[in-house]
Every structure is written in structure tokens, then in C-alpha cells.
mmCIF file of C-alpha atoms in Angstrom:
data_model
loop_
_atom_site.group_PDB
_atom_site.id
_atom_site.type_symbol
_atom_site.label_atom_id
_atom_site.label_comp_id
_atom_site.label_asym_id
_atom_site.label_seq_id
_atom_site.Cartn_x
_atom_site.Cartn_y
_atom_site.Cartn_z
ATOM 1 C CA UNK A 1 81.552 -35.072 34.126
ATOM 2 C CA UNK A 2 78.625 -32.580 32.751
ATOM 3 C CA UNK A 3 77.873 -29.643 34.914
ATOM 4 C CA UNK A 4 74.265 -29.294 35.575
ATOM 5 C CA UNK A 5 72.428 -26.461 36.589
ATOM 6 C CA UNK A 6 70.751 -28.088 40.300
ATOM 7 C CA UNK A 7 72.178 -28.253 42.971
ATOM 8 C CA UNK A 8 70.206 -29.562 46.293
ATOM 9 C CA UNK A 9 69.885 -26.555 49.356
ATOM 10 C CA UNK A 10 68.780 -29.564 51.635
ATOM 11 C CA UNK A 11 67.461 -33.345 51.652
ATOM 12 C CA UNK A 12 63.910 -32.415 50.084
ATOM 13 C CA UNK A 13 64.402 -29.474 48.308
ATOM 14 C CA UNK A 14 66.139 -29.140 45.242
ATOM 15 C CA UNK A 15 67.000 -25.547 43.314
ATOM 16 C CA UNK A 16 67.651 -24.921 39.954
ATOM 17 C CA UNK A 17 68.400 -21.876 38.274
ATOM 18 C CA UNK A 18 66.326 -21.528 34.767
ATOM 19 C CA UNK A 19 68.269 -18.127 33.912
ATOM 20 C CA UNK A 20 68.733 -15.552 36.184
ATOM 21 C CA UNK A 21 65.700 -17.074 38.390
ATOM 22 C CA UNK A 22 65.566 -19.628 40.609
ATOM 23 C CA UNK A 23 63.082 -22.227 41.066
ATOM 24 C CA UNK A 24 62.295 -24.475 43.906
ATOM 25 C CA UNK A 25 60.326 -28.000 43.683
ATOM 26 C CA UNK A 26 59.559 -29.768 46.773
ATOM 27 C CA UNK A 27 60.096 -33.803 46.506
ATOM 28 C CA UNK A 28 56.936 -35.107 45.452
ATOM 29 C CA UNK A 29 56.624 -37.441 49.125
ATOM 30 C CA UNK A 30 56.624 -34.239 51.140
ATOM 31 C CA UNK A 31 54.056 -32.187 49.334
ATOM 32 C CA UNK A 32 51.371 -31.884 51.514
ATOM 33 C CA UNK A 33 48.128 -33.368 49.830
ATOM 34 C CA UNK A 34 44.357 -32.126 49.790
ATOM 35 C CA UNK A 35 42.105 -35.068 52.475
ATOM 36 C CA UNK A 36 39.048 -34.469 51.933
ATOM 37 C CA UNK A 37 37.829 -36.307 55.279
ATOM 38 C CA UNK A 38 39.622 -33.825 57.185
ATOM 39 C CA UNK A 39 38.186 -31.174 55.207
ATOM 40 C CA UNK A 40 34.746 -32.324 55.574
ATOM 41 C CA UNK A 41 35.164 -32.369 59.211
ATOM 42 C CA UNK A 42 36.470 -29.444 59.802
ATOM 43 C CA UNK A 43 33.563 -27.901 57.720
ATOM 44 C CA UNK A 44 31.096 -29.710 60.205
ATOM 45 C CA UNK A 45 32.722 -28.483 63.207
ATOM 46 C CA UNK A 46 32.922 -24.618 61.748
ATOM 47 C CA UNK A 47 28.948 -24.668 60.928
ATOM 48 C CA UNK A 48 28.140 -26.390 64.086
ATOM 49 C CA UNK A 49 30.483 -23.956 66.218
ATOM 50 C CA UNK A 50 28.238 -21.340 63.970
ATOM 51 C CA UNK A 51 25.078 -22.437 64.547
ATOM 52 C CA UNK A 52 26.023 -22.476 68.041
ATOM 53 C CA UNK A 53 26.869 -18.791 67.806
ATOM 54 C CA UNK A 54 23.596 -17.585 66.126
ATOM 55 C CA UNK A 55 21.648 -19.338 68.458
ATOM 56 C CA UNK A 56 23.335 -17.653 71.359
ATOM 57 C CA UNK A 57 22.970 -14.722 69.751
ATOM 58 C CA UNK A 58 19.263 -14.792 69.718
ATOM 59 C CA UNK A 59 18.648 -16.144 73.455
ATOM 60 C CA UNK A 60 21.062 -12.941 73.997
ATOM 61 C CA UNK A 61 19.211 -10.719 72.217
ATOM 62 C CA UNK A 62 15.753 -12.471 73.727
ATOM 63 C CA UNK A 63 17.226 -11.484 76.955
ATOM 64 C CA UNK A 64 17.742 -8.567 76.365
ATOM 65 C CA UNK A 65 13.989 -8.041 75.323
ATOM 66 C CA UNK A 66 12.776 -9.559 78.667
ATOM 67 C CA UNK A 67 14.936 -7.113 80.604
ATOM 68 C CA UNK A 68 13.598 -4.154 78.460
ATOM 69 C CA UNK A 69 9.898 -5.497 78.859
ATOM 70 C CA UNK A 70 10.093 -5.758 82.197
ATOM 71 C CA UNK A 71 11.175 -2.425 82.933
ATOM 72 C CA UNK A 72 8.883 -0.636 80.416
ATOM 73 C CA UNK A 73 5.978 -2.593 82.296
ATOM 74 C CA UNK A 74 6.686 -0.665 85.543
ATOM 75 C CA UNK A 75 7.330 -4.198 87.603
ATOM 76 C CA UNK A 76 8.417 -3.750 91.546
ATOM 77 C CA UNK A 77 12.053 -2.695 91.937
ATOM 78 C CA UNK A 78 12.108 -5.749 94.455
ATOM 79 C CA UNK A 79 11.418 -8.044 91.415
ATOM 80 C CA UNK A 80 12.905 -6.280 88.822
ATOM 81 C CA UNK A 81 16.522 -5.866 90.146
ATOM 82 C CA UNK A 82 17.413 -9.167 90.978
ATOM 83 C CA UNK A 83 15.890 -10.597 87.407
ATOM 84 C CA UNK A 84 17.653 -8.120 85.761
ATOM 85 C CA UNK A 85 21.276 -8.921 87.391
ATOM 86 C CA UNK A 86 19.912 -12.749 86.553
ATOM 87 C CA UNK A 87 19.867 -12.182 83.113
ATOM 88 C CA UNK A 88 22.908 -9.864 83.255
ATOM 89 C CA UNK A 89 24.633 -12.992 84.780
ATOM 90 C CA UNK A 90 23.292 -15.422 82.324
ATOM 91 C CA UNK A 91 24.794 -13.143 78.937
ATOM 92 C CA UNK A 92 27.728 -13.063 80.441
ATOM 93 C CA UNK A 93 28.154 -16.780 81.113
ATOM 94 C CA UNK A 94 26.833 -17.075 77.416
ATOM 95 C CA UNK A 95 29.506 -14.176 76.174
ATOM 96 C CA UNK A 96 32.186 -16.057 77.769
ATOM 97 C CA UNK A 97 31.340 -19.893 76.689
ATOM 98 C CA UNK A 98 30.584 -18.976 72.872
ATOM 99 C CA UNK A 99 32.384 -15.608 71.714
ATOM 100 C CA UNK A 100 35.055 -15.952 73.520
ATOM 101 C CA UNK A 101 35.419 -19.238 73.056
ATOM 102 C CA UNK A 102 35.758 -20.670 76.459
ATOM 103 C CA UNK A 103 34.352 -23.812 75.848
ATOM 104 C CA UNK A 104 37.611 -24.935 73.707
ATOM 105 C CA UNK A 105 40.595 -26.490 75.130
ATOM 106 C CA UNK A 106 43.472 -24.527 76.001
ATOM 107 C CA UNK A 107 41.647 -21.281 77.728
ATOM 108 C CA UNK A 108 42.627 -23.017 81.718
ATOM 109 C CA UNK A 109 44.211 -19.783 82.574
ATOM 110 C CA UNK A 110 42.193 -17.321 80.981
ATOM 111 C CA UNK A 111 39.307 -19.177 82.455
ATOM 112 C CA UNK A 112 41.533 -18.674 86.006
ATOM 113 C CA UNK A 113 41.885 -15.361 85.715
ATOM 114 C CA UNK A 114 38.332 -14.205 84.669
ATOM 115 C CA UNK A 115 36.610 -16.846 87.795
ATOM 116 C CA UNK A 116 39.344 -14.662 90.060
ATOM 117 C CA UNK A 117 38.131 -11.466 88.150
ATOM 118 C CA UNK A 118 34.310 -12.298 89.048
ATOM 119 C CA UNK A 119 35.055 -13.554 92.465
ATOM 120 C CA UNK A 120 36.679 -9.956 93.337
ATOM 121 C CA UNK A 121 34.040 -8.330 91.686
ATOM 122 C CA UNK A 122 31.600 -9.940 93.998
ATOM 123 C CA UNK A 123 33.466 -9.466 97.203
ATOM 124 C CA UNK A 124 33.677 -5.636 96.309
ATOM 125 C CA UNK A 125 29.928 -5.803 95.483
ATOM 126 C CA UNK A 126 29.041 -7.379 98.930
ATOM 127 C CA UNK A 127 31.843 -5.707 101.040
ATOM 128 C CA UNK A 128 29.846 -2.077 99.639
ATOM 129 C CA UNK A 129 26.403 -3.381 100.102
ATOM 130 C CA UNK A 130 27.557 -4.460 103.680
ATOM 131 C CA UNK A 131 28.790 -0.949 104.464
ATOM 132 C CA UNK A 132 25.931 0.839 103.037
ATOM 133 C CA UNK A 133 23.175 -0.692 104.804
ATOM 134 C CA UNK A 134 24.702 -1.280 108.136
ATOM 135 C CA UNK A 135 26.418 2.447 108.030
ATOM 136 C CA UNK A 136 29.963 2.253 109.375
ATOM 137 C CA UNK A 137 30.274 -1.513 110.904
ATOM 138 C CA UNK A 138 33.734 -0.673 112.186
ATOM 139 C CA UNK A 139 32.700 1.981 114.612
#
């Protein structure tokens, strides 16, 4: 019987030691292979997802000019304030759908805990608006 210099670690993978090093070749049916479908579909979805993000970017940024012109125009505070808290809104909603990548599957509880986040938020804002314009309601 000749002694050979392989010897098989498990089903797919056989070693054999070329000197004092060993080398590893993976059976030929479990190599993973290059598919070039899949790889031109993921390249589609990664420039869309992109383009998506630049263009957000911008109406951000446009927002953010509105907000600025408005203020620098000397508008009402009456008008003003509630536009700007609009906008404010509306970059948020944007931050959260497209950099933070809301809009993919798998975000159910992070998208939980941010609507219970916001919902607080706005109870505290309302609860301190109540109290400041009606004084002290629990006299």
C-alpha cells in the first residue's frame, strides 16, 4: 500500500502537505462561482439606492435654503414657526427613510422604537405648551 501525502480533514476539503506547508483545495462542486446576473442586479439596486440618496440630499439641502430664506426675509413669526417645524418634520422623515435606511426590510423594531420616541416627544411638547399658556392648570 503507498503512503500518500493527503489526507481528507472533512467530506469537501482535502489537505495535503507540500513540505512543511499545508495546502487546502476545496472540491471543485462547492467552489462558489462568479453569476453575473446577480451581480448585475445588485449593481442596479446599489446605484438606484444611490441615486435615491443624492436626490434626498438635495431636497434636504433645498430645505434647508427655504428655511434660511424665509427667516432672512423677516416673514411673521406666526408664519414662519410653523413652516419651519414643517420642514424640520419633513428632513427628518427623509433622514429616517433614506440614511438610515428605514425603508428596507428588517428595521420593524427600530422603526417601533423611534414612532414611540416621536410620540413622547410630542406629548412632552404639548403637555409644556399646555402649561405655559394656561399658567398652572392644576391649581
Amino acid at each position: 500500500m503507498a503512503k500518500t501525502n493527503e489526507h481528507y480533514v472533512s467530506e469537501h476539503v482535502k489537505v495535503r502537505e507540500v513540505g512543511a506547508v499545508e495546502t487546502h483545495e476545496v472540491h471543485q462542486a462547492h467552489a462558489p462561482r462568479f453569476n453575473r446576473a446577480r451581480f448585475d442586479y445588485d449593481r442596479r439596486n446599489r446605484t438606484l439606492e444611490m441615486r435615491q440618496q443624492v436626490t434626498t440630499f438635495a431636497v434636504m439641502i433645498f430645505l434647508t435654503f427655504i428655511a434660511f430664506g424665509m427667516v432672512a426675509a423677516g416673514l411673521d413669526k406666526a408664519v414662519v414657526l410653523p413652516l419651519l417645524i414643517l420642514l424640520a418634520f419633513v428632513q427628518v422623515i427623509l433622514q429616517f427613510f433614506y440614511f438610515m435606511h428605514m425603508s428596507h426590510d428588517g428595521h420593524g423594531v427600530a422603526k417601533i422604537f423611534m414612532l414611540s420616541g416621536i410620540f413622547l416627544a410630542l406629548s412632552f411638547v404639548v403637555m409644556a405648551l399646555y402649561l405655559a399658556w394656561l399658567g398652572d392648570p392644576l391649581k
